[in-house]
Coordinates of C-alpha atoms (C1' of nucleotides) in Angstrom, one line a residue:
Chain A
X1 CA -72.8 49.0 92.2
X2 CA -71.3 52.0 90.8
X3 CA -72.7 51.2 87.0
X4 CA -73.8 54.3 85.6
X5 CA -72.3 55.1 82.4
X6 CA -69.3 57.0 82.7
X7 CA -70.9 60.6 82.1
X8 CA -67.3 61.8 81.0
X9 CA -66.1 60.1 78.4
X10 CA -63.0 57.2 78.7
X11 CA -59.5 57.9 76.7
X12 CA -60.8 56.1 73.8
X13 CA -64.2 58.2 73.1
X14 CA -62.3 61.3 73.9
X15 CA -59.2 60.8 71.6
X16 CA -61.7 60.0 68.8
X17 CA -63.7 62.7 69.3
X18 CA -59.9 65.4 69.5
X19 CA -59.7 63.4 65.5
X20 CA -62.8 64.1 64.3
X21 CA -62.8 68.0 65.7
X22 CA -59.2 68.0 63.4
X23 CA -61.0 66.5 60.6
X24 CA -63.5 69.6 60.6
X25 CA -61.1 71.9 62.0
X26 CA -58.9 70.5 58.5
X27 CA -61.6 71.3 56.3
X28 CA -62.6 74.6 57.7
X29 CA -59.0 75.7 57.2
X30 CA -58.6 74.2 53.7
X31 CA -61.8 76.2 52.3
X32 CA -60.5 79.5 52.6
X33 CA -59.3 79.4 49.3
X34 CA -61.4 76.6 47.3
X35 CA -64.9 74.9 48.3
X36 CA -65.0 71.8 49.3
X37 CA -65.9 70.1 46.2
X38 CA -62.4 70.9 45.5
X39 CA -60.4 69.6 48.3
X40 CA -59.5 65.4 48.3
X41 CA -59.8 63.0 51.2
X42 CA -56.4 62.5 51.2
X43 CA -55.9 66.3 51.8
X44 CA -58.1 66.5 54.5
X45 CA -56.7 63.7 56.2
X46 CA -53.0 64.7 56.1
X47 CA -54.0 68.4 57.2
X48 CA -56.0 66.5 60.3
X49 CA -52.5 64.4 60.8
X50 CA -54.0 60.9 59.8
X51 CA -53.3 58.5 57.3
X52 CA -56.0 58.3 54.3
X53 CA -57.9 55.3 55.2
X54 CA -58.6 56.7 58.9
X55 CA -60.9 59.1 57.5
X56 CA -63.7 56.4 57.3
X57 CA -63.6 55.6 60.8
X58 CA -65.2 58.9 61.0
X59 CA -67.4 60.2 57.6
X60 CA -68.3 57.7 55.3
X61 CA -67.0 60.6 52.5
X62 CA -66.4 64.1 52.2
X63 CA -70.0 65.1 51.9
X64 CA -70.9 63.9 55.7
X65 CA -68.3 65.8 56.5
X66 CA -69.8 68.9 55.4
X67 CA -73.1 68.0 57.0
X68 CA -71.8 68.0 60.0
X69 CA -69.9 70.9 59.7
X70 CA -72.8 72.8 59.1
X71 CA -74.9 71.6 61.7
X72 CA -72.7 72.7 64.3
X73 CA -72.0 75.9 62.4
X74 CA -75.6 76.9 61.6
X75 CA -76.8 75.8 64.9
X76 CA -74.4 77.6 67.1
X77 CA -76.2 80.7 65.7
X78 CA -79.5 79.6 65.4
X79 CA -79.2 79.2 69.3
X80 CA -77.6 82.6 69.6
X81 CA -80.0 84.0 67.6
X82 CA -82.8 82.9 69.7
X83 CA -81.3 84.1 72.6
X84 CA -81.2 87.6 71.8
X85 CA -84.7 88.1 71.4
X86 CA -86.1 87.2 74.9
X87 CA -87.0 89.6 76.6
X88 CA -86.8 92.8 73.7
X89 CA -90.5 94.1 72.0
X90 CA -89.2 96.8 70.0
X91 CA -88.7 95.9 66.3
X92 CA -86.0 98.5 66.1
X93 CA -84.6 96.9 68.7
X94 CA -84.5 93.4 67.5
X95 CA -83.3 94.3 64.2
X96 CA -80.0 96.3 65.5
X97 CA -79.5 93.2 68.3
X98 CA -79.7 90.7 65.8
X99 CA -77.6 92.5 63.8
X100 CA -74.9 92.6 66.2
X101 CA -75.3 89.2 67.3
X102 CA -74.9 88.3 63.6
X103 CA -71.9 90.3 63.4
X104 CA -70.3 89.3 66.8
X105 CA -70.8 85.5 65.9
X106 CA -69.8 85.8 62.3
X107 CA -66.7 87.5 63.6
X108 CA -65.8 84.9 66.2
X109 CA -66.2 81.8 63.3
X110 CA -64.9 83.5 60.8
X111 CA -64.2 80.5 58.6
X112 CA -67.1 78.7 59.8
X113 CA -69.3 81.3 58.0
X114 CA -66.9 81.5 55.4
X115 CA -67.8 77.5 54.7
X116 CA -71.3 78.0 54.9
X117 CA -71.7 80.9 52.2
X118 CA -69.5 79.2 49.9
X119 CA -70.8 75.7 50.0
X120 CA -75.0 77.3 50.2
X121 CA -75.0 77.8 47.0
X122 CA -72.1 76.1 45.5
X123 CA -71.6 73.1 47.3
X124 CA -72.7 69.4 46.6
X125 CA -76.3 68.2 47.2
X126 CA -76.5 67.1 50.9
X127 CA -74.6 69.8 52.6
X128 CA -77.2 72.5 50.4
X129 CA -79.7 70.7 51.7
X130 CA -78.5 70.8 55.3
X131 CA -78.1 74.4 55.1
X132 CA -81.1 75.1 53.6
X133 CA -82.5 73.7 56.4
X134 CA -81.0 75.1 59.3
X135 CA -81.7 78.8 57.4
X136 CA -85.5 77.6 57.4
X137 CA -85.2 76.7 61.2
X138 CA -83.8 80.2 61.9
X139 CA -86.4 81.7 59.7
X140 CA -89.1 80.0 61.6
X141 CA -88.3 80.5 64.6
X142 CA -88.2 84.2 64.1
X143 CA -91.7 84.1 62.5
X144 CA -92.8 82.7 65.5
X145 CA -91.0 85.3 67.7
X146 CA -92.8 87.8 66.0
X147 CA -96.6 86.5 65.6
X148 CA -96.6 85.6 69.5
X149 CA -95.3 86.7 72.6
X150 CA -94.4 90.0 73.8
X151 CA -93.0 91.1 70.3
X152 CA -96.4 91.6 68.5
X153 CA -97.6 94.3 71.8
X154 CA -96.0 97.0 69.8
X155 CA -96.0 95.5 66.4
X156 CA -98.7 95.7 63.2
X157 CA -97.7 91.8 62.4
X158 CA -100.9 90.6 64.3
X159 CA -102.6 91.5 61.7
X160 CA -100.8 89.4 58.8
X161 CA -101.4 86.5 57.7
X162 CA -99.2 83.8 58.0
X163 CA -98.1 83.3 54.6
X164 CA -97.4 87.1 54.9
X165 CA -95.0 87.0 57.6
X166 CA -92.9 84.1 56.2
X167 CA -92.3 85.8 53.0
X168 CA -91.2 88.7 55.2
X169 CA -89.0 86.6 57.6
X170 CA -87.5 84.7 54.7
X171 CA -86.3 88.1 53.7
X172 CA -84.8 89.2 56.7
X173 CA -82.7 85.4 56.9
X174 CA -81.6 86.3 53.3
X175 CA -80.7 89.6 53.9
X176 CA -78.7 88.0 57.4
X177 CA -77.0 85.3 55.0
X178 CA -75.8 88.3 52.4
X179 CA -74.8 90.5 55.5
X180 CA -72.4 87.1 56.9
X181 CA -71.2 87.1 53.4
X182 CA -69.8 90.4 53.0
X183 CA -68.6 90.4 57.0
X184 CA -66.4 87.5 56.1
X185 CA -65.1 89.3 52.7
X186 CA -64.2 92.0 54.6
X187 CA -60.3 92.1 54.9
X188 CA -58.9 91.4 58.3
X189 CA -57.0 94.4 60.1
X190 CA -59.8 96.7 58.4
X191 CA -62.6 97.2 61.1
X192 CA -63.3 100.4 59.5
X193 CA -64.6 98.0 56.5
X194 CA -66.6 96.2 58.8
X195 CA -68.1 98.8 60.7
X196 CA -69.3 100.3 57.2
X197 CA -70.6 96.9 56.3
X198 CA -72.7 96.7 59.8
X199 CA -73.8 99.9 59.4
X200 CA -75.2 99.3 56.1
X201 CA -76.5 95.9 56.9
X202 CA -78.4 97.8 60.2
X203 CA -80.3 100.8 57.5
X204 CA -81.0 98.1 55.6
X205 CA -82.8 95.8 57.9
X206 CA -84.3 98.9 59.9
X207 CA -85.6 99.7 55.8
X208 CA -87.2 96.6 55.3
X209 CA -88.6 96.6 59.0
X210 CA -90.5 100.3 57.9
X211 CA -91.7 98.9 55.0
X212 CA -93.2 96.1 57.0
X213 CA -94.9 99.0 59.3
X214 CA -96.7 100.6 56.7
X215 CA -97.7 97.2 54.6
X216 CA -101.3 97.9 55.3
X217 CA -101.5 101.2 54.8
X218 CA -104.5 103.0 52.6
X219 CA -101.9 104.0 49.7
Chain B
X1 CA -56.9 97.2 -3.3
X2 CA -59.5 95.5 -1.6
X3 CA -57.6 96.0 2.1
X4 CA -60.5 96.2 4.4
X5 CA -60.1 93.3 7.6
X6 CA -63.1 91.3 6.4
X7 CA -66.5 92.0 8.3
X8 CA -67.3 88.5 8.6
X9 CA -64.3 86.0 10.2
X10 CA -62.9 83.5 7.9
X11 CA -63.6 80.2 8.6
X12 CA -60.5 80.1 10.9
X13 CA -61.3 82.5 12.9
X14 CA -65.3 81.0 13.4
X15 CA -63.9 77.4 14.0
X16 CA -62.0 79.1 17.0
X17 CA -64.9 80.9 18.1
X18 CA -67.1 77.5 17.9
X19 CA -64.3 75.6 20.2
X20 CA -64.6 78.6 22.4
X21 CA -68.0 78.2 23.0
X22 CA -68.3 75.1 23.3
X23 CA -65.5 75.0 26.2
X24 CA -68.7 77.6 28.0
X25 CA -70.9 75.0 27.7
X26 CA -69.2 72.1 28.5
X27 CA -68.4 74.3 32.2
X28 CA -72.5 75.1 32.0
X29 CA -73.4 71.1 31.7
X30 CA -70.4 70.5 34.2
X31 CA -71.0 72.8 36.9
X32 CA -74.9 71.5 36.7
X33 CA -74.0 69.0 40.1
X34 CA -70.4 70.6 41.3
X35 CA -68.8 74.1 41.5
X36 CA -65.8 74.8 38.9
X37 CA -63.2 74.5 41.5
X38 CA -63.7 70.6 41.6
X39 CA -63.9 70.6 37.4
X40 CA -60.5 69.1 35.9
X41 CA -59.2 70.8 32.8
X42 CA -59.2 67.4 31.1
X43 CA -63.2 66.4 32.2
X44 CA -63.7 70.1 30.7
X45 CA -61.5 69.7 27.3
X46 CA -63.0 66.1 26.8
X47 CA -66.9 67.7 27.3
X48 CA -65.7 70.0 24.6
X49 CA -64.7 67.6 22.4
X50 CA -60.6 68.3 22.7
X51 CA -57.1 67.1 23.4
X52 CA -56.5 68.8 26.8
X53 CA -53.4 70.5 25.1
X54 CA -55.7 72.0 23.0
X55 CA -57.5 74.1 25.9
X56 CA -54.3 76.2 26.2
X57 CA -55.1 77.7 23.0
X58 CA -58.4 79.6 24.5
X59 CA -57.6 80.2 27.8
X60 CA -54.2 80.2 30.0
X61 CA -56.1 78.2 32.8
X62 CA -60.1 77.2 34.3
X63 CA -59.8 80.8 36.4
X64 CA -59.7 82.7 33.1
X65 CA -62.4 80.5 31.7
X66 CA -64.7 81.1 34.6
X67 CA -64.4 85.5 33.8
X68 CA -65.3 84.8 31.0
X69 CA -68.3 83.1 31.1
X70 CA -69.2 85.7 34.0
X71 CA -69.1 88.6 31.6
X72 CA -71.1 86.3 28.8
X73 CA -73.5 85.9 31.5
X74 CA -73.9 88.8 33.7
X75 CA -73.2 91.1 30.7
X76 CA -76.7 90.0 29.2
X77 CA -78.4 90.2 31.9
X78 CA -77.3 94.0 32.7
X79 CA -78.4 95.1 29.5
X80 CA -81.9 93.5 29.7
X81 CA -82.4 95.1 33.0
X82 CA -81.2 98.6 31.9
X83 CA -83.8 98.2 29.2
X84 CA -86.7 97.2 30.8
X85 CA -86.6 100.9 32.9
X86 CA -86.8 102.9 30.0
X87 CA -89.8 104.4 29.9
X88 CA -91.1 103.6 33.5
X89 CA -91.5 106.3 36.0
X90 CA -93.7 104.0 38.6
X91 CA -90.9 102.5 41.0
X92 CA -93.9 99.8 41.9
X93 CA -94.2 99.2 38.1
X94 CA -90.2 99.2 38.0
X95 CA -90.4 96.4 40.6
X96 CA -93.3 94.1 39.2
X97 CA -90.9 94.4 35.5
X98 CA -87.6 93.9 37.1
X99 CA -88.8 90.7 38.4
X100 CA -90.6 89.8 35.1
X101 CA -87.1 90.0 33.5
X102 CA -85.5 88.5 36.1
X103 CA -87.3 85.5 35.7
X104 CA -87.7 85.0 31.7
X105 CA -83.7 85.3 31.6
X106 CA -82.8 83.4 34.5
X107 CA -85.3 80.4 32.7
X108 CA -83.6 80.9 29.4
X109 CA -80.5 81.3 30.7
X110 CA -81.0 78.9 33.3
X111 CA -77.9 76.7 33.5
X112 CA -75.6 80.0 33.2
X113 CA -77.5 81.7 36.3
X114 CA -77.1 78.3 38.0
X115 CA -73.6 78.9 37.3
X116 CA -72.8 82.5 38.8
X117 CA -74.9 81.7 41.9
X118 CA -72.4 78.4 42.7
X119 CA -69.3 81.3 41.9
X120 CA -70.6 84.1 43.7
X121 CA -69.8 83.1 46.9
X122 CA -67.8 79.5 46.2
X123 CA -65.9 79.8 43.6
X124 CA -61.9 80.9 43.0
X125 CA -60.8 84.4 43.6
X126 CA -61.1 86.0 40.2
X127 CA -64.1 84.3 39.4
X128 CA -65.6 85.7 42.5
X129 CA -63.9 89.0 41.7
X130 CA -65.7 89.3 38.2
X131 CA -69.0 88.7 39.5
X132 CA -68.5 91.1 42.1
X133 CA -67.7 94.0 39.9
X134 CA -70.6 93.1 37.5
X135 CA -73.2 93.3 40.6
X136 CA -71.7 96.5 41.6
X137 CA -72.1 98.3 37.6
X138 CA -76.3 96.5 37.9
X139 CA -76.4 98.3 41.3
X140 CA -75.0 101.8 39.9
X141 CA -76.9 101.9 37.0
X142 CA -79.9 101.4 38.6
X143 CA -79.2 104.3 41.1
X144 CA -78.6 106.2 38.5
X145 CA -81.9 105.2 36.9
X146 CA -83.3 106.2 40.1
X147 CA -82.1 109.4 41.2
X148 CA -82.4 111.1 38.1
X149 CA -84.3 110.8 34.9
X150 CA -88.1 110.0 34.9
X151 CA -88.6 107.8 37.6
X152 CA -87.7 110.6 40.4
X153 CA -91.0 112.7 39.1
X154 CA -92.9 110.2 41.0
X155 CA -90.6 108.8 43.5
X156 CA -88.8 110.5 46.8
X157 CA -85.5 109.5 46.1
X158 CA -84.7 113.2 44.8
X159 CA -84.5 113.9 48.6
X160 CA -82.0 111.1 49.4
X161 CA -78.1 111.4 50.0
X162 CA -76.0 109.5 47.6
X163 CA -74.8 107.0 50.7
X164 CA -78.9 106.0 51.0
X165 CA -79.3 105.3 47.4
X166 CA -76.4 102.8 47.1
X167 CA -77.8 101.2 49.7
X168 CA -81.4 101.0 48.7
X169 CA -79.9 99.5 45.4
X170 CA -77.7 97.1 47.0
X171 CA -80.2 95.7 48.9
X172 CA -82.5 95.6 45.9
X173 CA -79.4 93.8 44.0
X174 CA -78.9 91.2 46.5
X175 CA -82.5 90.4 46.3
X176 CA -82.7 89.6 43.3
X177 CA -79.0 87.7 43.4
X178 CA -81.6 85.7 46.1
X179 CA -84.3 85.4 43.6
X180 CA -82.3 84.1 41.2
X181 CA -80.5 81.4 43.1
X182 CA -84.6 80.5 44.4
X183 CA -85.4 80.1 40.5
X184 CA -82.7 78.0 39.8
X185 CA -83.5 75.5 42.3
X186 CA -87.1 75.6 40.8
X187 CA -87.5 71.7 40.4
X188 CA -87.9 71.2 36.5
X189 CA -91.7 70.7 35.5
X190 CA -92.8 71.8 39.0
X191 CA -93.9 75.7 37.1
X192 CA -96.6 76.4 40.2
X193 CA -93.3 76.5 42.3
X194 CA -91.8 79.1 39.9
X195 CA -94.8 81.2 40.2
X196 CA -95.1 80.8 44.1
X197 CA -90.8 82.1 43.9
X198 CA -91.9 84.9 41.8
X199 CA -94.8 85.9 43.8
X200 CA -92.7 85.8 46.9
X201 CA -89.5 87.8 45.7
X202 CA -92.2 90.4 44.3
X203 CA -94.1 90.6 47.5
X204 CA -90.7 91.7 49.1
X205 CA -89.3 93.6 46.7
X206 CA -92.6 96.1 46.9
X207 CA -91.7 95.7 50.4
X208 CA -88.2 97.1 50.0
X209 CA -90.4 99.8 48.1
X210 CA -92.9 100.7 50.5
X211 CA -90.2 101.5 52.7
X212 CA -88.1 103.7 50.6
X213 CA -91.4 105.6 50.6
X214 CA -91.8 106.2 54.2
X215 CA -88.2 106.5 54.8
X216 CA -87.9 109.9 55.9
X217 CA -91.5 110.0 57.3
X218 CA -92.2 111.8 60.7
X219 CA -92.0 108.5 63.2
Chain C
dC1 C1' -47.7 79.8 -6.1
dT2 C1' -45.1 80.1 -1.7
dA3 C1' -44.2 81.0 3.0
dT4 C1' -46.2 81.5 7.4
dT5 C1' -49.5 81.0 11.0
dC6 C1' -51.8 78.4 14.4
dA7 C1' -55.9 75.2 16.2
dG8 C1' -55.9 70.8 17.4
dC9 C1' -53.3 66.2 18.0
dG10 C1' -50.8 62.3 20.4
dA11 C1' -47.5 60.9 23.6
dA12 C1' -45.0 61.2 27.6
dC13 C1' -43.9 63.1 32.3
dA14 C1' -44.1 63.0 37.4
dG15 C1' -47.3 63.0 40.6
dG16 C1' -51.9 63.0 43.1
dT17 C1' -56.5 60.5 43.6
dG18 C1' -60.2 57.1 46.2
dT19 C1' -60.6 52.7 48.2
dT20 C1' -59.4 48.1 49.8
dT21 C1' -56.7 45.0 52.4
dA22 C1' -54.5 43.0 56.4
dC23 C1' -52.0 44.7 60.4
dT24 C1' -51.0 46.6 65.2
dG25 C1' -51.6 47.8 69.9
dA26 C1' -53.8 50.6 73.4
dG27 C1' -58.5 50.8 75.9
dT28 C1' -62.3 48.2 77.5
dG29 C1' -65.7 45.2 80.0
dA30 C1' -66.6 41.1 82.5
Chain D
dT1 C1' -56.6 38.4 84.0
dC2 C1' -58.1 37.8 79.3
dA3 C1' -60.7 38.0 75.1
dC4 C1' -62.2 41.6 72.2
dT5 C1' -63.1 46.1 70.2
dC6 C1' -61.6 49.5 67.1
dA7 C1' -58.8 54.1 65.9
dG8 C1' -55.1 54.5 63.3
dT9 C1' -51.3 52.3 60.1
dA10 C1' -48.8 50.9 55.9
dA11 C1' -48.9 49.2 51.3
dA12 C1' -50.8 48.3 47.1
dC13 C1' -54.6 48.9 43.4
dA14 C1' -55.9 51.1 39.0
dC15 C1' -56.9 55.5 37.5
dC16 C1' -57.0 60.5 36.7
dT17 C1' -54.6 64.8 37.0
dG18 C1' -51.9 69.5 34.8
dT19 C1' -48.4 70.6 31.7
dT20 C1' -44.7 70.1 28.0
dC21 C1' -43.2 68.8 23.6
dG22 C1' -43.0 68.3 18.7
dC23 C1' -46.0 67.4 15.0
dT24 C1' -49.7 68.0 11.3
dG25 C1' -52.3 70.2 7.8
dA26 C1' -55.7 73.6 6.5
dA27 C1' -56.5 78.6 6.4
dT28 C1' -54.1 82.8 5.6
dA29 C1' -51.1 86.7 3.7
dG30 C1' -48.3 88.5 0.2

DNA sequence: CTATTCAGCGAACAGGTGTTTACTGAGTGA
DNA sequence: TCACTCAGTAAACACCTGTTCGCTGAATAG
C-alpha cells in the first residue's frame, strides 16, 4: 500500500542531481576570468570530475547550461527582492532596503552575479535571452509593487500612467544590474570599496526616486 | 636636402595600416554572435585575409587587439559628446542632444558599440580595463562641463560638492552605457523600436534631471 | 645601385576540441 | 529474484588551436 512516490529522492536521482550542481558549480568557477563562450565542454566536465561524454547526460551543450544557471541565479533574487517589500510604504525606504538586499545577495553569490553581468550582454543568444527575461520579471513585479498596495498611500505614482512607470522601473532594474556589476568588481578584502560603492548606488537610486516625486510638477 | 619624414606614409607604411584595419573589422563582423574571448587568432587572421603568423606583426596577442579597438571606438564617441555641449547652457536641452548623439553614432557605429557592450562587462581583463578608463574620462568631462562654464548659469550644480557631481555623472554615464546596449539590440528594419528606445532612455534621462533640480530642496 | 628592413608566407610542432560509439555496473520496479 | 534503466566510462574520430621557424620579395635608406 505504501505507493506514494518517494518524496525524497532515491541514490540514483540524488547522485545525479550532486553532478549536475558540479557541472554549474564548474562553470561558475571557470568564468571568473573568461565568459563562457570561452570555456570548452571538455573543461567544464574535467573541473566537474567527469569524463567528456557525461556532460550530455545532463545539458544537451554549453548553452543550456547557462540557462539554467541563470534561472537559479536571477530567480534566487527575484524572490528576495520581493520579499523585502512587504510590508514597507515609504519609497525612501524601499529604495535603501532594496539596495541592501541587492548588496547582501550579490555579496553572498559573488560569482553567480559575476556570470550573470558578463554573459547579459556578452554572452550567446539563449542565455541573453534568459536574462533578459528574469530582469523584465523583476522589473514587473516592482511596477506592480508600486501602482497597488500599500506602497502607492504615500506615493505620487497613482497618478502615472502605466507606460510611465515601466520606463521608470526599467530604470531602477538597470541601475540594480550596474550597481551588481561594480559590487562584484569590487576587490575582495576591501569593504571600504564596497561600502563606497553602496553608498553611491543608495544617492543614486534615492536621486532618481526625487525625480520621480516631482515628475508632475508645474515647472 | 629634402630631409623632412614624409607627411603622407609610403605605400609600406599604408599597406600596414590597411592589414591593421582590417584585423578591427574582421573582430567587428566576428564578435557580431560571440564575445572576443571565444574568437581564435586563426578564425580572426583568416577574416582578415592572413597567414596567422602574420597577426604577430600588428599585435603581440587578441588582448592587445581588443584595447585597441576600444580606444578607436570609445575615443570617437568622447569627442562627439564633448562637442555636442558647446554652446548649450539648458541641462534639459543637454539631455534631449546627448541622446540624439548617442543614437546617430551608436547606428553608424553600430557593430563597434555592439562590440564594447559584449567587453564591458564579459570580456578579458585589459579589454575590460580600457573601457573602464574611457567611461571614467566621458564621466569627468562632462562634470566638468557641468560645474563650470555656461551650463551652471542655469543649472544648480554650482551649489553641489565635488563627491555629488561624480555621481550625478556616473549615473548619467551608465545610462547611456544602458541605452546603448538597448540600441544595439534594436532588431534591424524594426526603426519604430529605435524610436520607442530613444524615447524611453530620454524620458529617464530628464528624470535623472528633474532630480538633480530638486536635490537639495526643503523635503 | 646596393644594403637593409620587414609584412606576409608556408610548413611544422604538440596539444586541445566536440561528438560518437560500445561498454560497465550500481539502482530500480515488479 | 530478475530484467532493465541509465549515469558515467574509455577509446577513437577528424579537426582546429597558438606559436615558432626560416623564407621571400617589394619598399626603403644612403
Amino acid at each position: 500500500m505504501t505507493h506514494t512516490p518517494p518524496s525524497t529522492l532515491g541514490p540514483r536521482a540524488t547522485q545525479k542531481l550532486q553532478t549536475r550542481q558540479a557541472l554549474l558549480q564548474a562553470v561558475l568557477r571557470l568564468t571568473e576570468h573568461q565568459s563562457l563562450g570561452g570555456l570548452s565542454l571538455r573543461e567544464v566536465s574535467r573541473a566537474a570530475g567527469i569524463v567528456p561524454a557525461g556532460f550530455y547526460r545532463h545539458f544537451p551543450d554549453m548553452e543550456s547550461l547557462g540557462v539554467a544557471l541563470v534561472e537559479q541565479s536571477l530567480g534566487g533574487l527575484r524572490t528576495a527582492l520581493r520579499a523585502v517589500r512587504v510590508g514597507l510604504t515609504e519609497s525612501d525606504e524601499i529604495a535603501r532596503r532594496s539596495v541592501e538586499v541587492l548588496a547582501r545577495e550579490v555579496r553572498a553569490q559573488r560569482d553567480q552575479f559575476r556570470f550573470i553581468s558578463r554573459e547579459r550582454y556578452g554572452g550567446m543568444q539563449r542565455v541573453r535571452q534568459a536574462i533578459h527575461d528574469q530582469l523584465r520579471l523583476i522589473s514587473e513585479e516592482l511596477a506592480t509593487d508600486l501602482r497597488s498596495g500599500d506602497v502607492t498611500a504615500s506615493s505620487v505614482l497613482a497618478d502615472w500612467s502605466e507606460e510611465d512607470v515601466r520606463i521608470l522601473t526599467d530604470m531602477i532594474v538597470n541601475h540594480m544590474t550596474s550597481t551588481a556589476a561594480a559590487i562584484v568588481d569590487v576587490p575582495p578584502g576591501r569593504p571600504a570599496v564596497g561600502h563606497q560603492v553602496i553608498a553611491t548606488a543608495t544617492t543614486q537610486l534615492q536621486l532618481i526616486i526625487v525625480g520621480a516625486r516631482h515628475w508632475l510638477d508645474p515647472a
